[in-house]
PDB file of C-alpha atoms in Angstrom:
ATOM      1  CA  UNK N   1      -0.145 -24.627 -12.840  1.00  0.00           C
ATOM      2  CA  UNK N   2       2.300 -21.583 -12.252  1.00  0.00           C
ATOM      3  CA  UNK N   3       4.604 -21.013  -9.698  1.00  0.00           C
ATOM      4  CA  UNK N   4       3.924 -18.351  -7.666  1.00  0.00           C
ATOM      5  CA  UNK N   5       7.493 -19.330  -5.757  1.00  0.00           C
ATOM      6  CA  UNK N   6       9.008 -18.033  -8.719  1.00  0.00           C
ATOM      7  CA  UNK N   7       7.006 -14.464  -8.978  1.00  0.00           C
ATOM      8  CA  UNK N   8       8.435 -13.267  -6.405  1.00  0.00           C
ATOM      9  CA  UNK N   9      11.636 -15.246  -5.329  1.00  0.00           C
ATOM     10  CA  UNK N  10       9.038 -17.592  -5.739  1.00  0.00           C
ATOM     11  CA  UNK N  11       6.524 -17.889  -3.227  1.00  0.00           C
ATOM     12  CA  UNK N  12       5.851 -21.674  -2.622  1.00  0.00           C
ATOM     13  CA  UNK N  13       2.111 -22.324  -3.927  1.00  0.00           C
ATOM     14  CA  UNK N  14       0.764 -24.045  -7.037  1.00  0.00           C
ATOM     15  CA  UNK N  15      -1.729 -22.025  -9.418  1.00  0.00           C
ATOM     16  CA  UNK N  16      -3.367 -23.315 -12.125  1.00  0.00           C
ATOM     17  CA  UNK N  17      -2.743 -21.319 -15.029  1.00  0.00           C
ATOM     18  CA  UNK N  18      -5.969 -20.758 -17.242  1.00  0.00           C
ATOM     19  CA  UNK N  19      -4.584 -19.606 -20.602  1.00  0.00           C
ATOM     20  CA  UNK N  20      -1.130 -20.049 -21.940  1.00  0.00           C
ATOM     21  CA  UNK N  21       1.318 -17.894 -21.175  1.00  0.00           C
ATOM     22  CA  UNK N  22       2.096 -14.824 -24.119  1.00  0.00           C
ATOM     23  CA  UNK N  23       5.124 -14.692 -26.275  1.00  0.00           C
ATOM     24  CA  UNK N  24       8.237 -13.740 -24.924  1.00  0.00           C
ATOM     25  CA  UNK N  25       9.620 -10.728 -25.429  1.00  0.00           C
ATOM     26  CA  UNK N  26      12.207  -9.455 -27.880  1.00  0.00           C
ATOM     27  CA  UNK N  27      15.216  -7.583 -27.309  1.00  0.00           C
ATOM     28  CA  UNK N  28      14.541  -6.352 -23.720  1.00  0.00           C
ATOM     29  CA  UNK N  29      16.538  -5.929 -20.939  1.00  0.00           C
ATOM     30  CA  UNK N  30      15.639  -8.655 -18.225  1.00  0.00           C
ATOM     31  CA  UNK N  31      16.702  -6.073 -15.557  1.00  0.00           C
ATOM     32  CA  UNK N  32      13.220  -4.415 -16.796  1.00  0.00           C
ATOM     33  CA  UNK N  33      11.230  -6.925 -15.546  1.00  0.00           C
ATOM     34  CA  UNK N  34      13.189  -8.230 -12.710  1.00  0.00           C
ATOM     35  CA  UNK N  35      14.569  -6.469  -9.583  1.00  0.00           C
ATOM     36  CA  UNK N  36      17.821  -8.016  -8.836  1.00  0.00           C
ATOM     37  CA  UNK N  37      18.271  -7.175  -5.187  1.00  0.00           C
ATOM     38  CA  UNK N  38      19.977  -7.743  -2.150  1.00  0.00           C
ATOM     39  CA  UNK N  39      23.566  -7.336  -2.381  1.00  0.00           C
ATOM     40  CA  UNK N  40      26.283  -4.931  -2.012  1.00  0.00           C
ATOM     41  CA  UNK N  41      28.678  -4.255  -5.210  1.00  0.00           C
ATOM     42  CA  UNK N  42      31.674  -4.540  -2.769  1.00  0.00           C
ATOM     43  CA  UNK N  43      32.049  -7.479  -0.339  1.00  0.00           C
ATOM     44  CA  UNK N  44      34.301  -8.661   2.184  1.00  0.00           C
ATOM     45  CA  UNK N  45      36.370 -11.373   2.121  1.00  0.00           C
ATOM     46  CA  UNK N  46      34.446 -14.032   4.133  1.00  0.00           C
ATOM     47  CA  UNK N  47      31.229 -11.985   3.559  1.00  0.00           C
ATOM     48  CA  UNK N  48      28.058 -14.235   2.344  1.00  0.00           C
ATOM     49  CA  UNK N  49      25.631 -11.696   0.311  1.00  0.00           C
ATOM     50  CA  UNK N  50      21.825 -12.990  -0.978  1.00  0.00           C
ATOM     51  CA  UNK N  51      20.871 -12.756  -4.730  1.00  0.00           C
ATOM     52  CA  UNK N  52      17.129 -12.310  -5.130  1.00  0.00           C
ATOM     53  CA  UNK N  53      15.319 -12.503  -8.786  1.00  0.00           C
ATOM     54  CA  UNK N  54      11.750 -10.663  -8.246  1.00  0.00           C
ATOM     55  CA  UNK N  55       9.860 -10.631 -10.985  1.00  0.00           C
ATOM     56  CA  UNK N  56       7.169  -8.096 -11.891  1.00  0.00           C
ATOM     57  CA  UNK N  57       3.452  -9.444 -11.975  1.00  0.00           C
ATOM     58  CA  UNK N  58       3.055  -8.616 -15.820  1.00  0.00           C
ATOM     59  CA  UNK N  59       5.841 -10.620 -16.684  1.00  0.00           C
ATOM     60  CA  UNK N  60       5.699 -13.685 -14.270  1.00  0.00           C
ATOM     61  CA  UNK N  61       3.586 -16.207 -16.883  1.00  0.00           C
ATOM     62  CA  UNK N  62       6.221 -15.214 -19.622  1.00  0.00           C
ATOM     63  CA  UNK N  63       9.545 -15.663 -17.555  1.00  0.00           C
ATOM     64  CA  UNK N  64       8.234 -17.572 -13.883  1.00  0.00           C
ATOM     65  CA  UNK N  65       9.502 -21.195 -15.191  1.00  0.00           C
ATOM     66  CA  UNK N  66      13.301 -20.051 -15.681  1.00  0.00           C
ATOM     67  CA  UNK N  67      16.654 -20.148 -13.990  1.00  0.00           C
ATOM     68  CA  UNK N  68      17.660 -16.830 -12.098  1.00  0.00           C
ATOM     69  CA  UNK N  69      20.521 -18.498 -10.545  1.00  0.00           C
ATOM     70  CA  UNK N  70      23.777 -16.282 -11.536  1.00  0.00           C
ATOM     71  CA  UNK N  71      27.026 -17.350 -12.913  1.00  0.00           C
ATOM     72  CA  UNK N  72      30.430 -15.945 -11.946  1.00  0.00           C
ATOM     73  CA  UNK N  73      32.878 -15.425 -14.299  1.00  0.00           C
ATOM     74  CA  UNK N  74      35.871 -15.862 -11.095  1.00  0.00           C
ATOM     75  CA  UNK N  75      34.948 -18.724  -8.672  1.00  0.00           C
ATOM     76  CA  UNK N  76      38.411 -17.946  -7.103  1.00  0.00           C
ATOM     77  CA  UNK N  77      36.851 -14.213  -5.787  1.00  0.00           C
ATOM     78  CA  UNK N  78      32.960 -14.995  -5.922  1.00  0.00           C
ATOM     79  CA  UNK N  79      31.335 -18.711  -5.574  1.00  0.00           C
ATOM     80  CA  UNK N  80      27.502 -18.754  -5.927  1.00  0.00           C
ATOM     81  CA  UNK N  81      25.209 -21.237  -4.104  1.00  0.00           C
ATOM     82  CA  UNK N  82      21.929 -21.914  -5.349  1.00  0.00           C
ATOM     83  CA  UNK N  83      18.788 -21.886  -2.785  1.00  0.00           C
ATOM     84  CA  UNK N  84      15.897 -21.779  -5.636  1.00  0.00           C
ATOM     85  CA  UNK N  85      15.983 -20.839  -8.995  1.00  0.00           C
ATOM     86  CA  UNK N  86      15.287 -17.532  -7.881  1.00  0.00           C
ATOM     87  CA  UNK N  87      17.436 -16.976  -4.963  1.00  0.00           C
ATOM     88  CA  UNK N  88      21.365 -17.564  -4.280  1.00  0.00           C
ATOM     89  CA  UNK N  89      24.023 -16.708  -1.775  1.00  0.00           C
ATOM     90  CA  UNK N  90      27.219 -15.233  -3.675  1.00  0.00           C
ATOM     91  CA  UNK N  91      30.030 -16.100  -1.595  1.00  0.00           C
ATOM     92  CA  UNK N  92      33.382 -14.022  -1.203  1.00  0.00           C
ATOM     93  CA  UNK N  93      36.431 -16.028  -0.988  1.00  0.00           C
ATOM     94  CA  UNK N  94      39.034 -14.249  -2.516  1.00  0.00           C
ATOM     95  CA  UNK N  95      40.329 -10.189  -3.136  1.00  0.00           C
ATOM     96  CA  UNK N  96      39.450  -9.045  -6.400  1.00  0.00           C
ATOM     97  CA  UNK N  97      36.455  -8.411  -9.029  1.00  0.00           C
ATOM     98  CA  UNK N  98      33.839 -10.964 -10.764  1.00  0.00           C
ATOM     99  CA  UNK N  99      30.648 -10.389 -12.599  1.00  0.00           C
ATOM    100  CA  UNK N 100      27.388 -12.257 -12.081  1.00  0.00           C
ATOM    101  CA  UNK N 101      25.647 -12.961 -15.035  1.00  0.00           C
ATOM    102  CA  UNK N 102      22.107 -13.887 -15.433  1.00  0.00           C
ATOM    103  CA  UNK N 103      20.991 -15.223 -18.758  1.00  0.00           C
ATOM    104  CA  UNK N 104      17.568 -16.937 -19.379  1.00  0.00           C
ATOM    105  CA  UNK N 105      17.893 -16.167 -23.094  1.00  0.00           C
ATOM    106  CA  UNK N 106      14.287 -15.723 -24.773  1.00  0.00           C
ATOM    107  CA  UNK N 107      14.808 -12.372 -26.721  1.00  0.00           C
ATOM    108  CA  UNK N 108      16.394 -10.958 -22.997  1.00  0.00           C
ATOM    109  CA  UNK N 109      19.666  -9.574 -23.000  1.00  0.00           C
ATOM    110  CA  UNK N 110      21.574 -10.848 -19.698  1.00  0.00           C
ATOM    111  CA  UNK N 111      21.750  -9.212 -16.706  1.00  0.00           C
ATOM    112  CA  UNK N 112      25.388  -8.393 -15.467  1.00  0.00           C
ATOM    113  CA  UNK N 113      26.820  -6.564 -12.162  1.00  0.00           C
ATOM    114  CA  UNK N 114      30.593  -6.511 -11.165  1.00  0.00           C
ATOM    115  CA  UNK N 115      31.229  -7.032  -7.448  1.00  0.00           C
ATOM    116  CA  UNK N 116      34.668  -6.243  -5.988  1.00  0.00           C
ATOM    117  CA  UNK N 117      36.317  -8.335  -3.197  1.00  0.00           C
ATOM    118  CA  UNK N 118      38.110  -6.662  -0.705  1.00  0.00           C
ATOM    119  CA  UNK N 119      40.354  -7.792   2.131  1.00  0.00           C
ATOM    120  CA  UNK N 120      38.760  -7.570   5.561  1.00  0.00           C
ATOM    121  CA  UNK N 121      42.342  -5.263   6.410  1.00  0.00           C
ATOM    122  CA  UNK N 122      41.630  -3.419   3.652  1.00  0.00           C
ATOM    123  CA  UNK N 123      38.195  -2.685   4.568  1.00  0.00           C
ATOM    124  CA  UNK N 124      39.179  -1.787   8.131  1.00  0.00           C
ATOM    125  CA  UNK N 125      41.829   0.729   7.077  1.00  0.00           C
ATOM    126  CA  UNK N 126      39.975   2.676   4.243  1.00  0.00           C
ATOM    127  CA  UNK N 127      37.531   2.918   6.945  1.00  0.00           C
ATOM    128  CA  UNK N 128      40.497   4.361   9.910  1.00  0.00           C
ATOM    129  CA  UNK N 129      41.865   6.572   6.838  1.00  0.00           C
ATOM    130  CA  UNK N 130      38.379   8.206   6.008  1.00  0.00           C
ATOM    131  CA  UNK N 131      37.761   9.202  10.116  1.00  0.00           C
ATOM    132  CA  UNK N 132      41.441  10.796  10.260  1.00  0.00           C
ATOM    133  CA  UNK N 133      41.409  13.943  10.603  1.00  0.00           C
ATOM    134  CA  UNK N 134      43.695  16.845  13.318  1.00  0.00           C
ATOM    135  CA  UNK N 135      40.674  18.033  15.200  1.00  0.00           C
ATOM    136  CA  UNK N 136      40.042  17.987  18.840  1.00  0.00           C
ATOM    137  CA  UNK N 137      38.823  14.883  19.980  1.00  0.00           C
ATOM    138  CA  UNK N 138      36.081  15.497  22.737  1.00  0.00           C
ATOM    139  CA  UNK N 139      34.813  12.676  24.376  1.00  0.00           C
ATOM    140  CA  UNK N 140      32.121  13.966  26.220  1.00  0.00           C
ATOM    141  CA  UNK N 141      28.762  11.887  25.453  1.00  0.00           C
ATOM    142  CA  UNK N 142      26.757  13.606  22.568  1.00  0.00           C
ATOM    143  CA  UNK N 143      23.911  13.208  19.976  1.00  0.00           C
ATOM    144  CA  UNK N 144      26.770  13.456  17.386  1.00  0.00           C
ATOM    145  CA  UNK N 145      28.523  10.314  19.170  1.00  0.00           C
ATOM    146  CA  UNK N 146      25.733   8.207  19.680  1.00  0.00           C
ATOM    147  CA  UNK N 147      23.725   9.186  16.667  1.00  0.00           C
ATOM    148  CA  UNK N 148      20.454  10.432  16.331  1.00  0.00           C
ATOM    149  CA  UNK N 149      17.163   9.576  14.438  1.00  0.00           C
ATOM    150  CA  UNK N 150      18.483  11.675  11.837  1.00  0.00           C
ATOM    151  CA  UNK N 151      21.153   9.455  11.351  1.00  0.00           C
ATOM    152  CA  UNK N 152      18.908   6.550  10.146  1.00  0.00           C
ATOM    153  CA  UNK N 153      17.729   6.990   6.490  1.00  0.00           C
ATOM    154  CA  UNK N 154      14.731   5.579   4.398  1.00  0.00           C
ATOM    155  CA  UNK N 155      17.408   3.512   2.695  1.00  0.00           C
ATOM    156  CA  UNK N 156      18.053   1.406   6.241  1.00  0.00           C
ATOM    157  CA  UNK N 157      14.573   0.878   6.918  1.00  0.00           C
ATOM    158  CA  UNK N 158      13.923  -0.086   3.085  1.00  0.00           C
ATOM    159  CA  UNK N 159      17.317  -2.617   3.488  1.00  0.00           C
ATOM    160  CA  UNK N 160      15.417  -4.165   6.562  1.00  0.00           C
ATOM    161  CA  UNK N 161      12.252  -4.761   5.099  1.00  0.00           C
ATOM    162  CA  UNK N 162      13.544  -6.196   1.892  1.00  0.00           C
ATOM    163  CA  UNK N 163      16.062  -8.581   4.534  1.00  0.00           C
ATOM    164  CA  UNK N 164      12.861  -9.743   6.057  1.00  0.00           C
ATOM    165  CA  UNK N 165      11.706 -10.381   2.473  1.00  0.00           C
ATOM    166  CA  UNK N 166      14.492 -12.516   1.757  1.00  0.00           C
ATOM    167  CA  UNK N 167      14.913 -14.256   5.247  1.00  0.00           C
ATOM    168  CA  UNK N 168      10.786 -14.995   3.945  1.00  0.00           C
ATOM    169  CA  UNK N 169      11.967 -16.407   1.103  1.00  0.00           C
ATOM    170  CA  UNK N 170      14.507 -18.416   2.711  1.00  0.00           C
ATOM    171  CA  UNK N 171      11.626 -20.363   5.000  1.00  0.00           C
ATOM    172  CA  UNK N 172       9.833 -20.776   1.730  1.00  0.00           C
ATOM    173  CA  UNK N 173      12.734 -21.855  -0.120  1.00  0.00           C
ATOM    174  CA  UNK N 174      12.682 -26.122   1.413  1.00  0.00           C
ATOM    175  CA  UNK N 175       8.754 -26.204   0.265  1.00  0.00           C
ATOM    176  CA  UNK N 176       9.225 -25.956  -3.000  1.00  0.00           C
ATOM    177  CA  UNK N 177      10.157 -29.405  -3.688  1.00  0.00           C
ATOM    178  CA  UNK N 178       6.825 -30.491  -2.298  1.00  0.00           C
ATOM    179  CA  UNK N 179       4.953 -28.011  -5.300  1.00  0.00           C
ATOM    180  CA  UNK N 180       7.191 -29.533  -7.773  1.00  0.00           C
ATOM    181  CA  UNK N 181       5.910 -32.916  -7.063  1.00  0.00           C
ATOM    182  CA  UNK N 182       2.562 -31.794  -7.079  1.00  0.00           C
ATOM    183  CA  UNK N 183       3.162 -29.547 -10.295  1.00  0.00           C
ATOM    184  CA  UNK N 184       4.549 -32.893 -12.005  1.00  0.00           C
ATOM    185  CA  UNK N 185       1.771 -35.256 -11.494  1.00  0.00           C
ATOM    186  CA  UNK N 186      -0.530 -32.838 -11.801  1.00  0.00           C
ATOM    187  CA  UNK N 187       0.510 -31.867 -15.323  1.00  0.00           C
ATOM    188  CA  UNK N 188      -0.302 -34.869 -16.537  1.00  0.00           C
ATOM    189  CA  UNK N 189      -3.655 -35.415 -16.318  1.00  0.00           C
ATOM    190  CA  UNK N 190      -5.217 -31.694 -16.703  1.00  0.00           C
ATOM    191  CA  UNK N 191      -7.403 -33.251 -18.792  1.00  0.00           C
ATOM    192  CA  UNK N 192      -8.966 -36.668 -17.149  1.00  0.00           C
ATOM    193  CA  UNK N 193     -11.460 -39.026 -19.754  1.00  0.00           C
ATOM    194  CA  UNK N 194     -12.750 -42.490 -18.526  1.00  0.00           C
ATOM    195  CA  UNK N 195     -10.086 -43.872 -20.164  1.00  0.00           C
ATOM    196  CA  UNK N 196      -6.922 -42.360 -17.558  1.00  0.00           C
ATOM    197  CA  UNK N 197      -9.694 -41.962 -14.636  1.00  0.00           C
ATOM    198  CA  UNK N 198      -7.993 -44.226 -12.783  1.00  0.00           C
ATOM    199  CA  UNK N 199      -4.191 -43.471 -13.481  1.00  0.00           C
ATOM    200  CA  UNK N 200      -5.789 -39.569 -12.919  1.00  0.00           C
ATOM    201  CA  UNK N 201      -7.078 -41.028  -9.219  1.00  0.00           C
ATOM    202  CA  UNK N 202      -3.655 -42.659  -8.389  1.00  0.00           C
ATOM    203  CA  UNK N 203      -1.687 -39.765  -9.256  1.00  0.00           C
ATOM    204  CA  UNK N 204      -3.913 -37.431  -6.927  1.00  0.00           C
ATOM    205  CA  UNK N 205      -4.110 -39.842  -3.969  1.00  0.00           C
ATOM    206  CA  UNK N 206      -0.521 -40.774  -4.000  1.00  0.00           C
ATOM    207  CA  UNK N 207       1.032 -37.373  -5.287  1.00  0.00           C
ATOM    208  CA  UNK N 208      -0.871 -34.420  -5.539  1.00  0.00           C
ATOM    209  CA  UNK N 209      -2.571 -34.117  -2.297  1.00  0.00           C
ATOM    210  CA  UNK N 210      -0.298 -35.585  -0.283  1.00  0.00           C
ATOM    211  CA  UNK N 211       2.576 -33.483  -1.555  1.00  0.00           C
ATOM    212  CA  UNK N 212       0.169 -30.156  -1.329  1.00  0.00           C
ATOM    213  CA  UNK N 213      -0.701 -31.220   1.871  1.00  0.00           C
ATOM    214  CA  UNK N 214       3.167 -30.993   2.917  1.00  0.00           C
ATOM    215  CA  UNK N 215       3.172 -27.626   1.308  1.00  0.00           C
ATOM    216  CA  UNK N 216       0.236 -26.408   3.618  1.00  0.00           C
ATOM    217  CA  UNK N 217       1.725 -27.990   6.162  1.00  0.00           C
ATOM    218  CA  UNK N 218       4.798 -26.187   5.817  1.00  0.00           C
ATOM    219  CA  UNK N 219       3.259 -22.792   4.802  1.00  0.00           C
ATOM    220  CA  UNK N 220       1.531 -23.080   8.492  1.00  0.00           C
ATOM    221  CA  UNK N 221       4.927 -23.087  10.109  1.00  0.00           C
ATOM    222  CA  UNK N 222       6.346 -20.026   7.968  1.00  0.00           C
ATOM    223  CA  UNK N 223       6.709 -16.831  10.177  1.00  0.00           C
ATOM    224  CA  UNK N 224       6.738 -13.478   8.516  1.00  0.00           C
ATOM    225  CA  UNK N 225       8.958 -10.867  10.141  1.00  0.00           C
ATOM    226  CA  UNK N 226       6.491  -8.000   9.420  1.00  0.00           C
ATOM    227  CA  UNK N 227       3.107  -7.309   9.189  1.00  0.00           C
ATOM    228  CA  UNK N 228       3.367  -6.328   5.515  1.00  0.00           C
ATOM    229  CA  UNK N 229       4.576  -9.569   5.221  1.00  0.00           C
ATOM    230  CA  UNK N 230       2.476 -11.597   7.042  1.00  0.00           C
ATOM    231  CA  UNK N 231      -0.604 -10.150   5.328  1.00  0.00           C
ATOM    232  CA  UNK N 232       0.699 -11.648   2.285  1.00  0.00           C
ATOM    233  CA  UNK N 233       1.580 -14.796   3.814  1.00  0.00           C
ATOM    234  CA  UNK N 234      -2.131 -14.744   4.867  1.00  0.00           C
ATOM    235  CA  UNK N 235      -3.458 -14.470   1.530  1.00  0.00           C
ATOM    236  CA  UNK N 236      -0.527 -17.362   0.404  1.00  0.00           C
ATOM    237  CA  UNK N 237      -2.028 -19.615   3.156  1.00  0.00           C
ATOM    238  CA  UNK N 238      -5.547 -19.215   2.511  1.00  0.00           C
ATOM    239  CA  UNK N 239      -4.900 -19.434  -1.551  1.00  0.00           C
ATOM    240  CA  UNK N 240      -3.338 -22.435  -0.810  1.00  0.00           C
ATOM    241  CA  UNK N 241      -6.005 -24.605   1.590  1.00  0.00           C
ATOM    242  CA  UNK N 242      -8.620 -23.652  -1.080  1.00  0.00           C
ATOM    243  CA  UNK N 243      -6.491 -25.153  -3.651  1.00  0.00           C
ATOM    244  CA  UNK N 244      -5.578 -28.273  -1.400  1.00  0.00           C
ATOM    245  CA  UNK N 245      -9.481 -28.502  -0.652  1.00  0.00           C
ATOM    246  CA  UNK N 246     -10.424 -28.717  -4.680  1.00  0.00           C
ATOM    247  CA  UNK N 247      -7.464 -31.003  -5.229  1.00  0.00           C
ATOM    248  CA  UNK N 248      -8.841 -32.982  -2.734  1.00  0.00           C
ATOM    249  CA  UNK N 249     -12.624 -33.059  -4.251  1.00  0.00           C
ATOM    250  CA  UNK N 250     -10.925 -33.580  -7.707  1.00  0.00           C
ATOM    251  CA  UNK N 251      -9.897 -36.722  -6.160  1.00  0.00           C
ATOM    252  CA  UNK N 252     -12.956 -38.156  -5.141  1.00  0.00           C
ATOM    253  CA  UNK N 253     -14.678 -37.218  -7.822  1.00  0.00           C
ATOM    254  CA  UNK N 254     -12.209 -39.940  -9.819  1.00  0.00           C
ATOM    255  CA  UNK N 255     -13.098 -42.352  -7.192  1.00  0.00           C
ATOM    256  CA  UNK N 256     -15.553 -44.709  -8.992  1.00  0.00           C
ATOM    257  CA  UNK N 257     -15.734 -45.888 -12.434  1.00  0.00           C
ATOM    258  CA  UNK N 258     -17.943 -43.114 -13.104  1.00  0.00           C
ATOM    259  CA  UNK N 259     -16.458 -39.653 -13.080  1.00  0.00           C
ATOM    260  CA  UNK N 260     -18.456 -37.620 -10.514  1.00  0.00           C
ATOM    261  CA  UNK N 261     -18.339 -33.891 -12.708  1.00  0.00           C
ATOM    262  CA  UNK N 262     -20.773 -32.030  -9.867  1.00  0.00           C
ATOM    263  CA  UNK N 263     -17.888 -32.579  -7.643  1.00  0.00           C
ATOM    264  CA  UNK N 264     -15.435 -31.753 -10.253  1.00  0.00           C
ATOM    265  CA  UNK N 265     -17.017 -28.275 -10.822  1.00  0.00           C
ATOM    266  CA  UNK N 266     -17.286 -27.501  -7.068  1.00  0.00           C
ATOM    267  CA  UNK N 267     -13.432 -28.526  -7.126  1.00  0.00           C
ATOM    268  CA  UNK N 268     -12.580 -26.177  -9.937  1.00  0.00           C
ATOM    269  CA  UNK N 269     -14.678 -23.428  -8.002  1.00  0.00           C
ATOM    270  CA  UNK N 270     -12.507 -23.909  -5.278  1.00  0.00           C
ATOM    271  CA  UNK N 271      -9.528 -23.575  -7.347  1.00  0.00           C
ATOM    272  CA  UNK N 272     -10.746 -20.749  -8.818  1.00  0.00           C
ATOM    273  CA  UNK N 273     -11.199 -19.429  -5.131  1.00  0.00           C
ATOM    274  CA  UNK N 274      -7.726 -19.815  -4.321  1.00  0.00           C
ATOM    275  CA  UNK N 275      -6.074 -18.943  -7.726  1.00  0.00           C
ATOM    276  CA  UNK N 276      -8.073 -15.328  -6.830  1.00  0.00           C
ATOM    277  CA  UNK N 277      -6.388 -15.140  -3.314  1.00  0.00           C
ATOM    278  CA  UNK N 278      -2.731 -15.758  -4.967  1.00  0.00           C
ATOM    279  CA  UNK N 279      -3.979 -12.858  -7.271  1.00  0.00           C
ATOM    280  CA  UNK N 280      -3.876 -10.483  -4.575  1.00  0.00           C
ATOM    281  CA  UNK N 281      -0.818 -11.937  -2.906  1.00  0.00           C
ATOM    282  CA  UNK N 282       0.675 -11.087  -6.310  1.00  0.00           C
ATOM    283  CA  UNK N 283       0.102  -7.506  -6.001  1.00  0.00           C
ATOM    284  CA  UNK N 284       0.584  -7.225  -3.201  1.00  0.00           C
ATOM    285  CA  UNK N 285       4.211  -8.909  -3.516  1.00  0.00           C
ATOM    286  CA  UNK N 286       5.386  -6.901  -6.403  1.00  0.00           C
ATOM    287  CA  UNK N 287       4.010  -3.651  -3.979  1.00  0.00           C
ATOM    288  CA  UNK N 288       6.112  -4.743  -1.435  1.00  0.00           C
ATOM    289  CA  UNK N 289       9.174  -5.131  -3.503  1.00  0.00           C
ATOM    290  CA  UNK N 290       8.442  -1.805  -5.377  1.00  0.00           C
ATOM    291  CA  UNK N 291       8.148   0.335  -2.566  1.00  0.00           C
ATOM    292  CA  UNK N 292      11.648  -1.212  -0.829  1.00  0.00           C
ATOM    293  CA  UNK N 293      13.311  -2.004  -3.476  1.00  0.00           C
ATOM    294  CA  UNK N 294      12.947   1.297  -5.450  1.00  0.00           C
TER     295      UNK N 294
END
């Protein structure tokens, strides 16, 4: 299995991987395969900011399994608190400048950004300085008061679709204990013999499918803020009931003594059905966050 929760800002599904994954890279910057997003480089004091790791398609069976969680080097001015492994909130507590550093190692050289601090007085008189000026004041209601359509760039519409994409993320985020379960178990026994049948039958019925079954469950509930958004979520959901339908064939087919391998090949279709759906989710993912997130 892969996690697709991690391709992304990790999207909560299992996938069952069907080769191994390539060797790593060497000497590359991991900014060039992951799209750190979602923060300003100057905060407010009191200001809570989100830290999203996307990771490209190409690179997601080569880096998916890692920590994107980054470190400060000032806990007094920034504090980070993980959500997943591939999303954090960076906290501002305190006036002055940190760096976050992600480092996953594996022939990547880290990823840094400095963030300033700033006081919220500060903030509010840089901002009274800059509209100073000795000019007439006319107060008479006008397109130049109230602001037009002009006014409203391709950057503020991109920043709201990629804030939907995290606030996505963020419903995902609790599920992914649930996959990790699953992913657990399920590791051991991708190859089942008559001699771990029934420790391979236990591990579904107790683990697997009841733990996927939570993560359908949950995936049901998720709400998409856009239609972009929910088409992928679509493709997630469907991906995933596939996969919770083989797992659950898998498991009868360990039922008896006898391993029942018709039933295990219409489960492994079914997988196969669902790995193609999270496929397309994939693309369509890594479209979404190319087109926002420049």
């Amino acid at each position: 299995m892969n996690k697709l929760f991690k391709s992304v800002m990790c999207l909560v599904v299992m996938v069952v991987l069907l080769f191994p994954a390539s060797a790593f890279a060497a000497d590359e910057k991991l900014e060039s395969v992951v799209d750190f997003t979602g923060f300003n480089t100057t905060l407010t004091v009191g200001e809570t900011a989100g830290f999203s790791a996307l990771i490209h398609v190409s690179s997601m069976s080569e880096i998916g399994d890692y920590d994107f969680v980054p470190v400060s080097s000032d806990t007094s001015v920034l504090q980070v608190e993980s959500v997943s492994t591939y999303y954090s909130h960076i906290h501002a507590v305190g006036t002055g400048t940190a760096t976050l550093t992600v480092d996953i190692g594996h022939g990547y050289t880290p990823y840094t950004v400095t963030i300033k601090v700033v006081d919220s007085q500060d903030s509010v008189n840089n901002s009274a300085e800059d509209s100073t000026n000795n000019d007439p004041v006319d107060y008479t209601a006008s397109d130049d008061y109230y602001g037009t359509d002009e006014d409203y760039t391709d950057d503020d519409a991109n920043d709201v679709m990629l804030d939907a994409l995290i606030e996505y993320v963020d419903q995902m985020a609790p599920l992914e204990k649930y996959e990790n379960s699953a992913l657990s178990a399920y590791n051991k026994y991708r190859v089942v013999t008559p001699s771990n049948r029934k420790k391979a039958y236990l591990a579904f019925n107790n683990v697997i499918v009841p733990n996927y079954t939570k993560l359908v469950v949950g995936l049901k509930k998720i709400e998409p803020l856009n239609e972009e958004l929910n088409v992928i979520h679509s493709h997630l959901l469907s991906g995933s009931k596939l996969q919770l339908e083989g797992f659950t064939i898998m498991k009868t087919s360990l039922y008896s003594t006898k391993i029942d391998y018709k039933k295990l090949t219409n489960a492994n279709k079914k997988l196969a059905a669902g790995r193609a759906l999270f496929d397309k989710a994939k693309t369509e993912i890594n479209e979404y966050t190319t087109k926002y997130g420049g």
